[in-house]
CSV table of C-alpha atoms and ligand atoms in Angstrom, one decimal:
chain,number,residue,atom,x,y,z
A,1,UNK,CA,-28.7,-107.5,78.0
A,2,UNK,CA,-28.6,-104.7,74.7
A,3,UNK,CA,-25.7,-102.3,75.7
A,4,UNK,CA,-27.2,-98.7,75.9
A,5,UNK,CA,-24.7,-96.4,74.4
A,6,UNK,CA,-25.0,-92.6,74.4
A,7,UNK,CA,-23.1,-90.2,73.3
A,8,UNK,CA,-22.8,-86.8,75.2
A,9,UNK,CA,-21.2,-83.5,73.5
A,10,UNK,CA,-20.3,-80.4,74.9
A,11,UNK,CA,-19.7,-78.0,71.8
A,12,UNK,CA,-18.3,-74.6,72.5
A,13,UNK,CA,-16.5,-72.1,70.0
A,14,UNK,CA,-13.9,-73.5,69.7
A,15,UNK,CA,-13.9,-76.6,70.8
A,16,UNK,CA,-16.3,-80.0,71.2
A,17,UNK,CA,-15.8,-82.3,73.9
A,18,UNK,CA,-17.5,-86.0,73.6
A,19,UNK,CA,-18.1,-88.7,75.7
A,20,UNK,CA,-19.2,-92.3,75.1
A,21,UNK,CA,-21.3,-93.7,78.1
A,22,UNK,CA,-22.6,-97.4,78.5
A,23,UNK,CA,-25.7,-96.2,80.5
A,24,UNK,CA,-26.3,-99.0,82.4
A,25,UNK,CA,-23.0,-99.5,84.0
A,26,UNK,CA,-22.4,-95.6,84.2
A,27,UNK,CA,-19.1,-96.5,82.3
A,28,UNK,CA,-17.2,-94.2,80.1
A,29,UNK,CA,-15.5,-96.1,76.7
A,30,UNK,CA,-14.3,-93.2,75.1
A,31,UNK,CA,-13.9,-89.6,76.4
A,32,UNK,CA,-12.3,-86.5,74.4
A,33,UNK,CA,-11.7,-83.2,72.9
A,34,UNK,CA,-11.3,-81.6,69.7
A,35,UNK,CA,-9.8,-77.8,70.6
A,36,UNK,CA,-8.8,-75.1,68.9
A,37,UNK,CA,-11.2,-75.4,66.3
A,38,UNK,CA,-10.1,-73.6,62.8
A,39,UNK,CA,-6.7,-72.7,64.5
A,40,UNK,CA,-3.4,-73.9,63.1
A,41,UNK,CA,-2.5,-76.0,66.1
A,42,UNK,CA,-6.3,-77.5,66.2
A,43,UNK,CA,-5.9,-80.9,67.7
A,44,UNK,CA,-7.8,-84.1,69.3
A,45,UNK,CA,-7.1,-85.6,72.6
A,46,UNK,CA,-8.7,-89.3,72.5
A,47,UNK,CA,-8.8,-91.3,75.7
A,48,UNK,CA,-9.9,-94.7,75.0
A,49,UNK,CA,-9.7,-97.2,78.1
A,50,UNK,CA,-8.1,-94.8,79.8
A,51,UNK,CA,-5.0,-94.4,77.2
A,52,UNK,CA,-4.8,-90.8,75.6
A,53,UNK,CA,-3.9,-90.0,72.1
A,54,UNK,CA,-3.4,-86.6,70.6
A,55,UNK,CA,-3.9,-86.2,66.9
A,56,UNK,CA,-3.4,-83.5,64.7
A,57,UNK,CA,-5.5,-83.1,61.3
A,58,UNK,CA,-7.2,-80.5,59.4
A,59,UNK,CA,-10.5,-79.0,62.5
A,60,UNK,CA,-11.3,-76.1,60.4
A,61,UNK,CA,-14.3,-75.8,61.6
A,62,UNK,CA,-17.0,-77.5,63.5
A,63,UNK,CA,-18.4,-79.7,61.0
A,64,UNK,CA,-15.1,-81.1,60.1
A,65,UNK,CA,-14.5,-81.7,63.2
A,66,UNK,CA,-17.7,-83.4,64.4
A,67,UNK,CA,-17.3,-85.6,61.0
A,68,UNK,CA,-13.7,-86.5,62.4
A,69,UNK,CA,-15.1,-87.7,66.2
A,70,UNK,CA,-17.6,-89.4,64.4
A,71,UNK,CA,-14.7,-91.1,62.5
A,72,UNK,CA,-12.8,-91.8,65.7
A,73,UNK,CA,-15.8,-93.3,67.2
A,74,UNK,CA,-15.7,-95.8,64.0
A,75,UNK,CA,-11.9,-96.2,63.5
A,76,UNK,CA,-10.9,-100.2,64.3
A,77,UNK,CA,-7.8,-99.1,66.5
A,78,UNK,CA,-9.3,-95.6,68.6
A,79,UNK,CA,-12.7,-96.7,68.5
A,80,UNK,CA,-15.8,-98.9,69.8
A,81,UNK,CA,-18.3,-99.2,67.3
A,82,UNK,CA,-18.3,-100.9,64.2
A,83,UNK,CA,-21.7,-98.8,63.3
A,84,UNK,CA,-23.3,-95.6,64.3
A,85,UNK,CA,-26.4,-97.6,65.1
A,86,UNK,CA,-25.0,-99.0,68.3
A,87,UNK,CA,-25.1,-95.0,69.6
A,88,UNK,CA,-28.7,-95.2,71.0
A,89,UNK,CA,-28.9,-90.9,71.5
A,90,UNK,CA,-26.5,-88.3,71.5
A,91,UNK,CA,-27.3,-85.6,74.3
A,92,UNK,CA,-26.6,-82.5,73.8
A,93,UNK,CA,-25.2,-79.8,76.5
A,94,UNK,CA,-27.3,-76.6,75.9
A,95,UNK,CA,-26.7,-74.0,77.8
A,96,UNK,CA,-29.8,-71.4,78.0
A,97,UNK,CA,-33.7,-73.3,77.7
A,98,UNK,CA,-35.1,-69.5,78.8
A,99,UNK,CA,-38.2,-70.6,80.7
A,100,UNK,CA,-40.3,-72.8,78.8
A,101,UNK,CA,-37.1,-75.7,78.0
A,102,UNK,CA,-37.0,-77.1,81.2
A,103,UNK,CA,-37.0,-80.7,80.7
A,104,UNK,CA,-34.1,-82.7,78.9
A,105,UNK,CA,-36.1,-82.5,75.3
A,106,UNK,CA,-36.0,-84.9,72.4
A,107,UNK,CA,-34.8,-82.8,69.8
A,108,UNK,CA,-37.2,-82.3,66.6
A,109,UNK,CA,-37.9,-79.1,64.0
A,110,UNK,CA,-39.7,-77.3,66.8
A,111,UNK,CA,-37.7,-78.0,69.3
A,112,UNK,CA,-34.8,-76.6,67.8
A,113,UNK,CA,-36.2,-73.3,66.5
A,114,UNK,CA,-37.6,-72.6,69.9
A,115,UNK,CA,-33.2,-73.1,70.5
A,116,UNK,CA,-32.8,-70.9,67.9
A,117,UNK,CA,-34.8,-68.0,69.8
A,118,UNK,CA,-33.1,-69.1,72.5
A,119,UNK,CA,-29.8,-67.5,71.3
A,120,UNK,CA,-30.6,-64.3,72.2
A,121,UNK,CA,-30.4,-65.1,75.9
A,122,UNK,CA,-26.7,-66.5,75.8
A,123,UNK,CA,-25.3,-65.1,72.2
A,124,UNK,CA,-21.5,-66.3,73.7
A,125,UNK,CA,-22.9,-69.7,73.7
A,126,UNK,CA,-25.7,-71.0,72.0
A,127,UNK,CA,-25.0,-70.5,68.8
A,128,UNK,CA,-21.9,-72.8,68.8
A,129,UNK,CA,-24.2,-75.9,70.4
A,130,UNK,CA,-27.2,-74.9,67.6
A,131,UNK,CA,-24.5,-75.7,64.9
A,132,UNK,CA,-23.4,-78.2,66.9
A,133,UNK,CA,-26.7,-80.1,66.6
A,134,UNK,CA,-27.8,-79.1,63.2
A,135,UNK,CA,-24.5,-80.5,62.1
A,136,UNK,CA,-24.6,-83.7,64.3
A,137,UNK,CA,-28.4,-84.1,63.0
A,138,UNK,CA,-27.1,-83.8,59.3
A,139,UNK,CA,-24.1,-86.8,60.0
A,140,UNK,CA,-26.5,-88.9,61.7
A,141,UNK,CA,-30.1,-88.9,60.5
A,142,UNK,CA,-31.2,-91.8,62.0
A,143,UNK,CA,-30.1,-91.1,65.7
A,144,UNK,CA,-32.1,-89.6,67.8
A,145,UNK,CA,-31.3,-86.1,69.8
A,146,UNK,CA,-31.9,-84.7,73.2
A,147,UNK,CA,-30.9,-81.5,74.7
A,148,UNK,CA,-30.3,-81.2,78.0
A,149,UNK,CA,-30.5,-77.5,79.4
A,150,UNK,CA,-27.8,-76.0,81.9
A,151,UNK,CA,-30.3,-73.7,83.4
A,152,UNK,CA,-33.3,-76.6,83.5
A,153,UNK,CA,-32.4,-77.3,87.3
A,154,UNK,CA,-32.8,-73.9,88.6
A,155,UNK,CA,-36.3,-73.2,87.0
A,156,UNK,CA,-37.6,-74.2,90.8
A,157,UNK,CA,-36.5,-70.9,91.9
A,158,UNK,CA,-39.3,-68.8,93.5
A,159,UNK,CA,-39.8,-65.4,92.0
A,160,UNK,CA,-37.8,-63.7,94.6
A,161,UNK,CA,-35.1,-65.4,94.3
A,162,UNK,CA,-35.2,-64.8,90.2
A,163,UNK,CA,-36.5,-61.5,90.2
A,164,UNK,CA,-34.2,-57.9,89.8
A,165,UNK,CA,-35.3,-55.4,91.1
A,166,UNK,CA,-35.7,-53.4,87.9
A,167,UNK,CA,-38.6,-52.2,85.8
A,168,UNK,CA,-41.1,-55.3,85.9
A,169,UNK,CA,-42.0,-55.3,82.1
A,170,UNK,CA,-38.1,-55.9,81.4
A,171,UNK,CA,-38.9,-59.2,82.7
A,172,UNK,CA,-42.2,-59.7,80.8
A,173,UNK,CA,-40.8,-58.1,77.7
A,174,UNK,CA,-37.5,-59.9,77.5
A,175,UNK,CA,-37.5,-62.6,80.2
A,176,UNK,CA,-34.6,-60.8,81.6
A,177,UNK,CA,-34.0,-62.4,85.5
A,178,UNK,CA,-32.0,-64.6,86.8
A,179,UNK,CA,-31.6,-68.2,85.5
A,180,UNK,CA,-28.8,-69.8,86.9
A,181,UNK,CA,-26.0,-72.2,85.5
A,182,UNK,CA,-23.9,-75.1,85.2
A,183,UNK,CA,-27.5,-76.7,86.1
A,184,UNK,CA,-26.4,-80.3,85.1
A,185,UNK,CA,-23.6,-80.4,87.8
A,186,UNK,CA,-25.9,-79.0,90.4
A,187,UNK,CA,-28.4,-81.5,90.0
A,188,UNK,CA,-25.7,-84.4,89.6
A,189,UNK,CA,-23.6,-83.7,92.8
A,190,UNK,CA,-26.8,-82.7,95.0
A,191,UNK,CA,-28.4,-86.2,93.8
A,192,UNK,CA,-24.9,-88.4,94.4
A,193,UNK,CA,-24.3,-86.5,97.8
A,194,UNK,CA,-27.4,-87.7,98.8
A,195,UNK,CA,-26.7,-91.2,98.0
A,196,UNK,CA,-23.3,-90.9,99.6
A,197,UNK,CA,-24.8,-89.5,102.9
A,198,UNK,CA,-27.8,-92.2,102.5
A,199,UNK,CA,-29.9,-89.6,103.3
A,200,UNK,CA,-33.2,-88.9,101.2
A,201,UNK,CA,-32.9,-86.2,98.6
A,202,UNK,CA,-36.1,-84.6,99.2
A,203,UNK,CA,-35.5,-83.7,102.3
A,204,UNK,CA,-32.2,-82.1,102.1
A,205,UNK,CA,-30.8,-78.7,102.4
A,206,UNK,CA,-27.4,-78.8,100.4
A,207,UNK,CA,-25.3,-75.7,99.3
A,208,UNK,CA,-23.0,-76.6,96.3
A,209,UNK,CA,-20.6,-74.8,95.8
A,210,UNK,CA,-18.7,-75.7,92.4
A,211,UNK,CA,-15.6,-74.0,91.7
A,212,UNK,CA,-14.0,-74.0,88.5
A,213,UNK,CA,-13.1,-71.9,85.6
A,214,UNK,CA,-16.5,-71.1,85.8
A,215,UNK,CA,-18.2,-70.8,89.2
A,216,UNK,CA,-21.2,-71.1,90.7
A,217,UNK,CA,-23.2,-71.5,94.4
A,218,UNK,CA,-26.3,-73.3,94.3
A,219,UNK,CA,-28.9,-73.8,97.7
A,220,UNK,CA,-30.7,-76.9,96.8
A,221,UNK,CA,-33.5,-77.4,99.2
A,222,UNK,CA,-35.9,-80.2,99.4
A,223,UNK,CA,-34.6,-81.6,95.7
A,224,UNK,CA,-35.1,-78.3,94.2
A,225,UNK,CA,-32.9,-75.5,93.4
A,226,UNK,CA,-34.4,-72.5,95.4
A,227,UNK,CA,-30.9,-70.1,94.7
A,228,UNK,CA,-28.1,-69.8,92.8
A,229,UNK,CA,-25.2,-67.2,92.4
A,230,UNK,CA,-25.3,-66.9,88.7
A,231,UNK,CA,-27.8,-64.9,86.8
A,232,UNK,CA,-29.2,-63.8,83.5
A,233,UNK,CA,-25.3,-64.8,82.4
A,234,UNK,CA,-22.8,-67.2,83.8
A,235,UNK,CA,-21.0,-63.0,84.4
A,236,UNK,CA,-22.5,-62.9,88.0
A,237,UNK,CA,-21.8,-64.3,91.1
A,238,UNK,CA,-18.5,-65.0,93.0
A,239,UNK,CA,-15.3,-64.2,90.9
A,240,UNK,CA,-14.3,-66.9,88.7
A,241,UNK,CA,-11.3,-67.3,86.5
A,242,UNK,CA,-11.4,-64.5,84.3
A,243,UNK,CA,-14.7,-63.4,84.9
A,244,UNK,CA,-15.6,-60.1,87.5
A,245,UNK,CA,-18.2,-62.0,89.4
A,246,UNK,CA,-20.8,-59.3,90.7
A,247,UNK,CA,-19.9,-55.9,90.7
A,248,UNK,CA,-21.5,-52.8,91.2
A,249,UNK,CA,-23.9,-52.1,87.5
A,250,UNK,CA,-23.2,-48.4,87.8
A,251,UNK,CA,-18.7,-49.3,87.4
A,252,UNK,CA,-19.4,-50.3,83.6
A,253,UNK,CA,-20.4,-46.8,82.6
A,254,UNK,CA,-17.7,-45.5,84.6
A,255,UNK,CA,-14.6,-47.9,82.8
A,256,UNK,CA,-16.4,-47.1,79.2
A,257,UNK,CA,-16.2,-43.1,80.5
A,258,UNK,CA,-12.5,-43.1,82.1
A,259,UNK,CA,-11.1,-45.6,79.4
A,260,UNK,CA,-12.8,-44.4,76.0
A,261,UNK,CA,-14.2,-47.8,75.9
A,262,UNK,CA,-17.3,-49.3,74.2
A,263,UNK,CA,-20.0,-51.4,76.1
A,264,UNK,CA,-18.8,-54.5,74.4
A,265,UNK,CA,-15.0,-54.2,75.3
A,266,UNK,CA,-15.9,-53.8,78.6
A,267,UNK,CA,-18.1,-56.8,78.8
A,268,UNK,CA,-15.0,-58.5,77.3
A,269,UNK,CA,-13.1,-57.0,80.1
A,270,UNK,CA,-15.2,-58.6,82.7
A,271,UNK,CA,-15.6,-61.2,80.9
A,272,UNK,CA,-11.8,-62.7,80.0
A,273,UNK,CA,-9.4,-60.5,82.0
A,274,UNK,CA,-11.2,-60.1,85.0
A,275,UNK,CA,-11.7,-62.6,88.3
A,276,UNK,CA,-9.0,-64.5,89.7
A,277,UNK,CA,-6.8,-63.4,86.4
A,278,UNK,CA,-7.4,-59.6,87.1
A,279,UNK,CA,-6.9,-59.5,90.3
A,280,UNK,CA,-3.8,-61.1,90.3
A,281,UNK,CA,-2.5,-60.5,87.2
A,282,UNK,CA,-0.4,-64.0,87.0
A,283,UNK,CA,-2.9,-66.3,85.8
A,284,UNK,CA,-6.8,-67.7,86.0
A,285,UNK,CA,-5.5,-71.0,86.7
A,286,UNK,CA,-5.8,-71.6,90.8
A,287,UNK,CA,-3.0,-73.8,91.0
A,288,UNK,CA,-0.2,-71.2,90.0
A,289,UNK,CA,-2.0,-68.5,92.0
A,290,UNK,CA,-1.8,-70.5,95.0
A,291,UNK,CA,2.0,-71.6,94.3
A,292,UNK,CA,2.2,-67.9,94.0
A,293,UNK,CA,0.4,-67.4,97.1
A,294,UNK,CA,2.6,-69.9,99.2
A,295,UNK,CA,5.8,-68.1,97.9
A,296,UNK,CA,5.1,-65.1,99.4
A,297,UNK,CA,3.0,-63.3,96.2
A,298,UNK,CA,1.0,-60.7,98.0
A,299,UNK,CA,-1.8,-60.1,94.9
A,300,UNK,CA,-2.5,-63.7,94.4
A,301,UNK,CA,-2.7,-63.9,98.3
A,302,UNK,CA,-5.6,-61.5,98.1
A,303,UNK,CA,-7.2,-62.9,94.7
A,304,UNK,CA,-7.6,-65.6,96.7
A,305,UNK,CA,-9.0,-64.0,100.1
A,306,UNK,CA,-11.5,-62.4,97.5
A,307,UNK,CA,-12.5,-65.4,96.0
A,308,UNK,CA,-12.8,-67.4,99.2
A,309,UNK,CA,-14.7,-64.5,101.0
A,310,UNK,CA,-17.2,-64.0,98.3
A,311,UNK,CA,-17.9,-67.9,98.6
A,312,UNK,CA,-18.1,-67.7,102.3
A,313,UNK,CA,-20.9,-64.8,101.8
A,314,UNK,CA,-23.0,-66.5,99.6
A,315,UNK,CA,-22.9,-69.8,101.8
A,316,UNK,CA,-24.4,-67.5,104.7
A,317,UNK,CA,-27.0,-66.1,102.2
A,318,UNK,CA,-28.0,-69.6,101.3
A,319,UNK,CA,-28.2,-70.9,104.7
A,320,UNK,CA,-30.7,-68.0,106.0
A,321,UNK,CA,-32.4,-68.4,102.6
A,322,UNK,CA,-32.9,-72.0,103.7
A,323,UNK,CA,-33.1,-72.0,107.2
A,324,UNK,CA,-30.2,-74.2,107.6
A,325,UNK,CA,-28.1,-76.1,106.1
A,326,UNK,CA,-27.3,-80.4,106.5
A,327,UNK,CA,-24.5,-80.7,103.7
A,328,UNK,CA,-22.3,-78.3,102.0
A,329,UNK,CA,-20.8,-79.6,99.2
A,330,UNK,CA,-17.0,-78.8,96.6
A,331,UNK,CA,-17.3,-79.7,93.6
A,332,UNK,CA,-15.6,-78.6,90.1
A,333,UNK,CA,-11.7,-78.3,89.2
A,334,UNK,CA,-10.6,-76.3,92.3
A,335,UNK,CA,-13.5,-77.2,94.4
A,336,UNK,CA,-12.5,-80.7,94.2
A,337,UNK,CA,-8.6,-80.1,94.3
A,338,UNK,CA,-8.1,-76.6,96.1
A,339,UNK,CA,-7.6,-77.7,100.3
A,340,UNK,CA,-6.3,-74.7,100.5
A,341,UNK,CA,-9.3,-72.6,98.8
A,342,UNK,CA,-11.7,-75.1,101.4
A,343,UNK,CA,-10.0,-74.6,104.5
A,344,UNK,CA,-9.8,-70.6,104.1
A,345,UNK,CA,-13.4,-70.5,102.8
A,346,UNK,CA,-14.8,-73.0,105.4
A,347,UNK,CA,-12.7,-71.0,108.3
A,348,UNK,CA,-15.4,-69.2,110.8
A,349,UNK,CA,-18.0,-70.3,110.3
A,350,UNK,CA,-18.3,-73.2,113.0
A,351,UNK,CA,-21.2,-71.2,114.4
A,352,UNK,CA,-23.3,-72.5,111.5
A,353,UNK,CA,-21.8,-75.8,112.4
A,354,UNK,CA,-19.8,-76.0,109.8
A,355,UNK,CA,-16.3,-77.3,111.0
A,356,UNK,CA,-13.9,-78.6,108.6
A,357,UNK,CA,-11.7,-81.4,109.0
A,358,UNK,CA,-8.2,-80.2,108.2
A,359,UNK,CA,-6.6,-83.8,108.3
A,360,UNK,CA,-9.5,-85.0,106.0
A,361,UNK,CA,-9.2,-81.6,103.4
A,362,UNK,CA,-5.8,-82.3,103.0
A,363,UNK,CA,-6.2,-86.0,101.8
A,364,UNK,CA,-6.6,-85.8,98.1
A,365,UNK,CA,-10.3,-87.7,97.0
A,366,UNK,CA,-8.9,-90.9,95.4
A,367,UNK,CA,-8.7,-91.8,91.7
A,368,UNK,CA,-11.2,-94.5,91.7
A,369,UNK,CA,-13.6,-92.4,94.6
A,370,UNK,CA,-16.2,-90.0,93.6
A,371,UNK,CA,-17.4,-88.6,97.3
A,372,UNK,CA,-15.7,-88.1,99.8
A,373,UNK,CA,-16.5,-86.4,103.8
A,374,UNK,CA,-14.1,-83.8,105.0
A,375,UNK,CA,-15.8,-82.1,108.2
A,376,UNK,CA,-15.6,-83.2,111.8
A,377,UNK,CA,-17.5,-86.1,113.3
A,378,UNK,CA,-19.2,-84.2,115.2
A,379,UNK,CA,-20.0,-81.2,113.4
A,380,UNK,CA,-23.8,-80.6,112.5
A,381,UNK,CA,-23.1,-79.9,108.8
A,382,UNK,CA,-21.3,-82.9,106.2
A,383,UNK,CA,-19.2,-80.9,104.2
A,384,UNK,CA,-17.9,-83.8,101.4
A,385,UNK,CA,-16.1,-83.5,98.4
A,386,UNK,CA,-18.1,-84.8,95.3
A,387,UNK,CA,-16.4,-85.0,91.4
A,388,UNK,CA,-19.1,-83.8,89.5
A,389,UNK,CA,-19.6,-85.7,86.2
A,390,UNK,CA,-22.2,-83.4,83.8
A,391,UNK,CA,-21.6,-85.9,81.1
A,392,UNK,CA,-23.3,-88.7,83.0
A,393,UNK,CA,-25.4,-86.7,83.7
A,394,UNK,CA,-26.3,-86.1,80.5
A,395,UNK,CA,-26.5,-89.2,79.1
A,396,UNK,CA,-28.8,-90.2,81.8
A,397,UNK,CA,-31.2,-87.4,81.2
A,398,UNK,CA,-31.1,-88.5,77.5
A,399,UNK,CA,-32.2,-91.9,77.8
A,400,UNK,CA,-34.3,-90.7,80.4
A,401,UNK,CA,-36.0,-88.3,77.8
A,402,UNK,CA,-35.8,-90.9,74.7
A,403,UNK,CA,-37.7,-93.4,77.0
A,404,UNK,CA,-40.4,-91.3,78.4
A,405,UNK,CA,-40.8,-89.7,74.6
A,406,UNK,CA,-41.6,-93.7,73.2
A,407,UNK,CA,-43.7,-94.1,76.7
A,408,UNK,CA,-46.1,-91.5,75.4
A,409,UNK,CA,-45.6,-92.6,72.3
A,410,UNK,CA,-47.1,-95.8,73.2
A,411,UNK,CA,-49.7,-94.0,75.2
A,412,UNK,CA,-50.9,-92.2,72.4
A,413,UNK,CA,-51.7,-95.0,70.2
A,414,UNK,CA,-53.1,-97.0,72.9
A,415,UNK,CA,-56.7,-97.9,71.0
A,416,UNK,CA,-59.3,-96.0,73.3
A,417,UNK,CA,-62.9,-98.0,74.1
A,418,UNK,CA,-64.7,-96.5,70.5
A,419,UNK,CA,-61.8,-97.8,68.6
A,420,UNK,CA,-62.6,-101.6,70.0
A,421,UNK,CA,-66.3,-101.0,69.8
A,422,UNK,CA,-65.6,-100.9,65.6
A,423,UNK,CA,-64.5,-104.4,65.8
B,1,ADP,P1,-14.1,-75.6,83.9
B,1,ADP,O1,-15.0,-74.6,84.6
B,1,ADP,O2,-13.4,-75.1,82.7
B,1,ADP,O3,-14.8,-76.9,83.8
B,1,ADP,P2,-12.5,-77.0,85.9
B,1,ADP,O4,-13.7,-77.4,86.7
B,1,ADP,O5,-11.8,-78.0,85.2
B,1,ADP,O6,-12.9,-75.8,85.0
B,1,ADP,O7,-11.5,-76.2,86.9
B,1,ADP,C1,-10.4,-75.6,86.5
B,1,ADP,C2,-9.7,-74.9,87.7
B,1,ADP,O8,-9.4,-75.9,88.6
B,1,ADP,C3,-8.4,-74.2,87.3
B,1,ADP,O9,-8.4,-73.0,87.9
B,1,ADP,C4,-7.4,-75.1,88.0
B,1,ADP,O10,-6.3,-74.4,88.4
B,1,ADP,C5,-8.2,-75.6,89.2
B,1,ADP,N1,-7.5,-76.8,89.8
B,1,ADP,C6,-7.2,-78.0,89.3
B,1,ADP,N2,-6.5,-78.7,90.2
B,1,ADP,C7,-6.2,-77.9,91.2
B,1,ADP,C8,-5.5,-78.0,92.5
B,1,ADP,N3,-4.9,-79.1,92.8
B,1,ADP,N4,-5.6,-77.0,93.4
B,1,ADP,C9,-6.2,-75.8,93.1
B,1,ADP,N5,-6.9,-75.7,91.9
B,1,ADP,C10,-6.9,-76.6,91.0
């Protein structure tokens, strides 16, 4: 059997996480990070077999760094390949496709200048994963590329669910509406809860709710994502770690008025000292709010109550948008950790049948588990636990992509009837 290796990358500003997946056993050789890119204490965490290293070299920038993972990947003690030819893609995590890039897509000239235009819709983050590619093309020419699109699962969203209610041409014009993120680890935990519940996917209504640094709440009905909480940016939807969540438009104009401030310091505002951070001024990390929380800490108390009430509303919203609800679903770093943030989120709501297991929340999912049920026998909704895995996800969708690109391939120089009638 040929080994299928792919190679999945995350690249962000300042930092590049990779992954090396065998694709037919779903097993990950190699998994790290280089972070604080062009910083003095830049370094690489490299987890090979499940034993971490931390290096520390020269990550000036992204292309030394990329050249140094690619080194890594080679290197007879840290690595598993003897040549780059063993990698059969590297996928790439993109995080805007706008409307037309909704398919994981093999990456070519076109491709990537349709990215290019692209950046205008997410100007924190696409430029970074561009580079990212253009530099990964440039180190390995002979390898092909796919990018797989963090909004692509949401572009099932019917026009009233992506729609604002503001002049119509400002759609048309500059496709601004809501798109939706973190669309990899929608698609992956709504799929595997499926499988967990043995329960077809098509005929499903799940609301995932994946809590993180970065947070989102996604209704996936039928197979398709027909809602989610974030919109034209990750900025909207229930307050994350340092960003505000939704707010009221009209309160911008009013910080940039009483503050002296410019539209960009306030979007950094909302952006990076905002959510769970601002509201509690301790931290944006949920674990330390909640220690503070359990101590006695009245604001992270109530950055918490904010962040578990805003979940709580959108689950409601979902449900009605559905017309029910059969599995709701925790995923991400605190959605997959916080009992705390479950129990007080999940509290109430037993008239939508959803009725929590408070024994089962507060058994932590297992190491070598990825699923896990935490509601009450009984209860008409499964809520589970699922540990979302975007990079798998990813490097499925890239093969996927890479074989269904040779398929047509193929298809296309198929010899049609007049080319055998020459013979
Ligand atoms: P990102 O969006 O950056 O991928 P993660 O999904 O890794 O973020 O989630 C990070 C968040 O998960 C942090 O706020 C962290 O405090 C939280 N977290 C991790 N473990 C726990 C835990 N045991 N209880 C509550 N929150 C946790």
């Amino acid at each position: 059997m040929t080994i299928l290796l792919i190679l999945s990358i995350n690249t962000g500003s300042s930092s590049i996480k990779y992954t090396l997946i065998e694709i037919e056993t779903e097993q990950v050789l190699i998994r790290g990070i280089v972070e604080n890119i062009g910083a003095a204490d830049a370094s690489m965490k490299h987890c090979l077999k499940g034993k971490e290293e931390v290096f520390h070299a020269q990550y000036s920038n992204h292309e030394q760094s990329i050249q140094a993972i690619i080194n890594t990947l080679l290197d007879t003690r840290h690595g598993a390949l003897k040549d780059l030819s063993e990698i059969f893609a590297v996928g790439h995590r993109i995080a805007h496709g706008g409307e037309d890039m909704f398919q994981p897509t093999v990456i070519d000239e076109s491709t990537l200048a349709k990215m290019r235009e692209n950046i205008r819709l997410a100007p924190l983050h696409m430029p970074h994963m561009v580079r990212g590619i253009e530099i990964f093309r440039k180190l390995m020419p002979l390898t092909p590329m796919v990018a797989v699109f963090d909004t692509a699962f949401h572009q099932t969203m019917p026009p009233e669910a992506y729609l604002y209610a503001i002049p119509y041409e400002y759609y048309l014009k500059y496709g601004i509406r809501r798109y939706g993120f973190h669309g990899t680890s929608h698609r992956y935990v709504s799929e595997r809860v499926a499988r967990f519940l043995d329960q077809p996917f098509d005929q499903l209504k799940i609301i995932i709710c994946h809590l993180g640094n970065g947070s989102s709440i996604a209704a996936v009905k039928n197979g398709n994502s027909v809602d989610t909480s974030m919109g034209f940016t990750p900025l909207s939807g229930v307050p994350m770690g340092t960003r505000c969540g939704d707010i009221d438009v009209a309160i911008v104009g009013r910080i940039m008025e009483y503050e002296g401030l410019s539209f960009p310091q306030v979007e950094k505002i909302l952006t990076n000292q905002s959510g769970l951070l601002g509201l509690s001024g301790i931290s944006n990390d949920c674990r330390e709010i909640e220690i503070q929380a359990i101590n006695g800490n009245a604001r992270a108390n109530m950055a918490i109550d904010v962040l578990c009430y805003q979940v709580k509303k959108y689950i409601g919203a979902y449900v009605a948008a559905m017309n029910g609800l059969d599995c709701l679903v925790f995923t991400g770093g605190i959605g997959e950790n916080g009992a705390m943030i479950r129990e007080r989120i999940c509290a109430g709501m037993d008239y939508l049948g959803i009725q929590l297991n408070s024994d089962k929340n507060n058994v932590r999912l297992e190491r070598e588990k990825d699923a896990k049920l935490i509601s009450n026998e009984d209860a008409r909704v499964r809520i589970c636990i699922v540990r979302t895995n975007e990079e798998l996800m990813i490097g499925k969708q890239t093969y996927e992509a890479i074989r269904n690109d040779v398929m047509k391939d193929d298809r296309t120089m198929e010899p049609d009837s007049s080319d055998c009638a020459s013979f």
